[in-house]
Amino acid sequence: MGEPGVIKHELGETCVPLKPQRIIAVDSIALEALVALDKIPIGITYPQFFASKANLLKKRITGISYIGKEFQINLEKLLELNPDLIVGVYGLEPRNYQLLSQIAPTVKVKHFQSDWQTPLREIGKIINRTEKVEELLTQYEQRLTSIREQLEKKFEKLEVTVSRIHGGMKIPEFSSQFSFPGGIVNAVGVSMPLHQRQLIKTPDDILIILSLERIDLLDADALFIAVDPGAKEAFQQYQKTPLWQTLNVVKNKKVYTVDSGYWVHGSILSANAILDDLAKYLLKTE
């Protein structure tokens, strides 16, 4: 992304302060990366559908000002905070980039689905925390290797579904190995069921949306399902259907409801939280 001071990015070239002190994170991935790198932003946004990062970040974001929702920033609140840097990953678009750039230096970090390490490294460069990034990634890889080895010892074969009930559309979907959560599950050596893999044609197929009639495609040895805050009632209705009751994963009581705050997309802290869940439910460790 260029030398420190001048950052080249998707939407332009930005001169950033060498030691920014008043950073705004316009989306949850930027927020999480900054917190992980011990650079707490002064302003953040509420997510659109999935759960917030509050449960994951806990006390580390207590007292931070909210400046509206993702893609619906309250400019008046933003101006009051007098930021010296604005950072976004998926929450910055050309239309709001031009506007925000007039308020403070604004950087758009490229969003990748399964490759969450690249945005983390780029944010590390922006705020001069590159050594911290590599330290965190090394620790993560060590955990990943340990869990993969334990799973290999315990299971000869294990197929896992990663699913979500969307808070906007109120319908189920499953994630591919090219998604953020699916990529992590794949990295620990666990595969998607064959009937799901056959539907994934290209790396752009990060998820497959299902109708109620096709929730049989969720069947696997284990099912991790992230239920958005606005979709809890819809999920309860799905669970009452005869088709849901016929799933082997349901009969075997291997359905695990997980937090959509970190099972949809995220950075290093979400990735570690997913590893925690995989170890907790698949290896039965607390």
PDB file of C-alpha atoms in Angstrom, residues 3 20 98 104 116 147 157 178 229-230 236 281:
ATOM      1  CA  GLU A   3       5.259   4.027   2.038  1.00  0.00           C
ATOM      2  CA  PRO A  20      -3.231   8.804  14.071  1.00  0.00           C
ATOM      3  CA  GLN A  98     -15.563  11.576  -1.535  1.00  0.00           C
ATOM      4  CA  ALA A 104     -10.405  13.650   7.333  1.00  0.00           C
ATOM      5  CA  TRP A 116      -9.022 -11.784   6.003  1.00  0.00           C
ATOM      6  CA  ILE A 147      -6.922 -27.857  16.433  1.00  0.00           C
ATOM      7  CA  LYS A 157     -13.960 -38.100   8.284  1.00  0.00           C
ATOM      8  CA  PHE A 178     -14.471 -19.223  -0.138  1.00  0.00           C
ATOM      9  CA  PRO A 229     -30.718 -10.686  15.570  1.00  0.00           C
ATOM     10  CA  GLY A 230     -33.645 -10.052  13.222  1.00  0.00           C
ATOM     11  CA  GLN A 236     -37.731 -20.967  15.359  1.00  0.00           C
ATOM     12  CA  TYR A 281     -18.256 -28.256  20.036  1.00  0.00           C
TER      13      TYR A 281
END
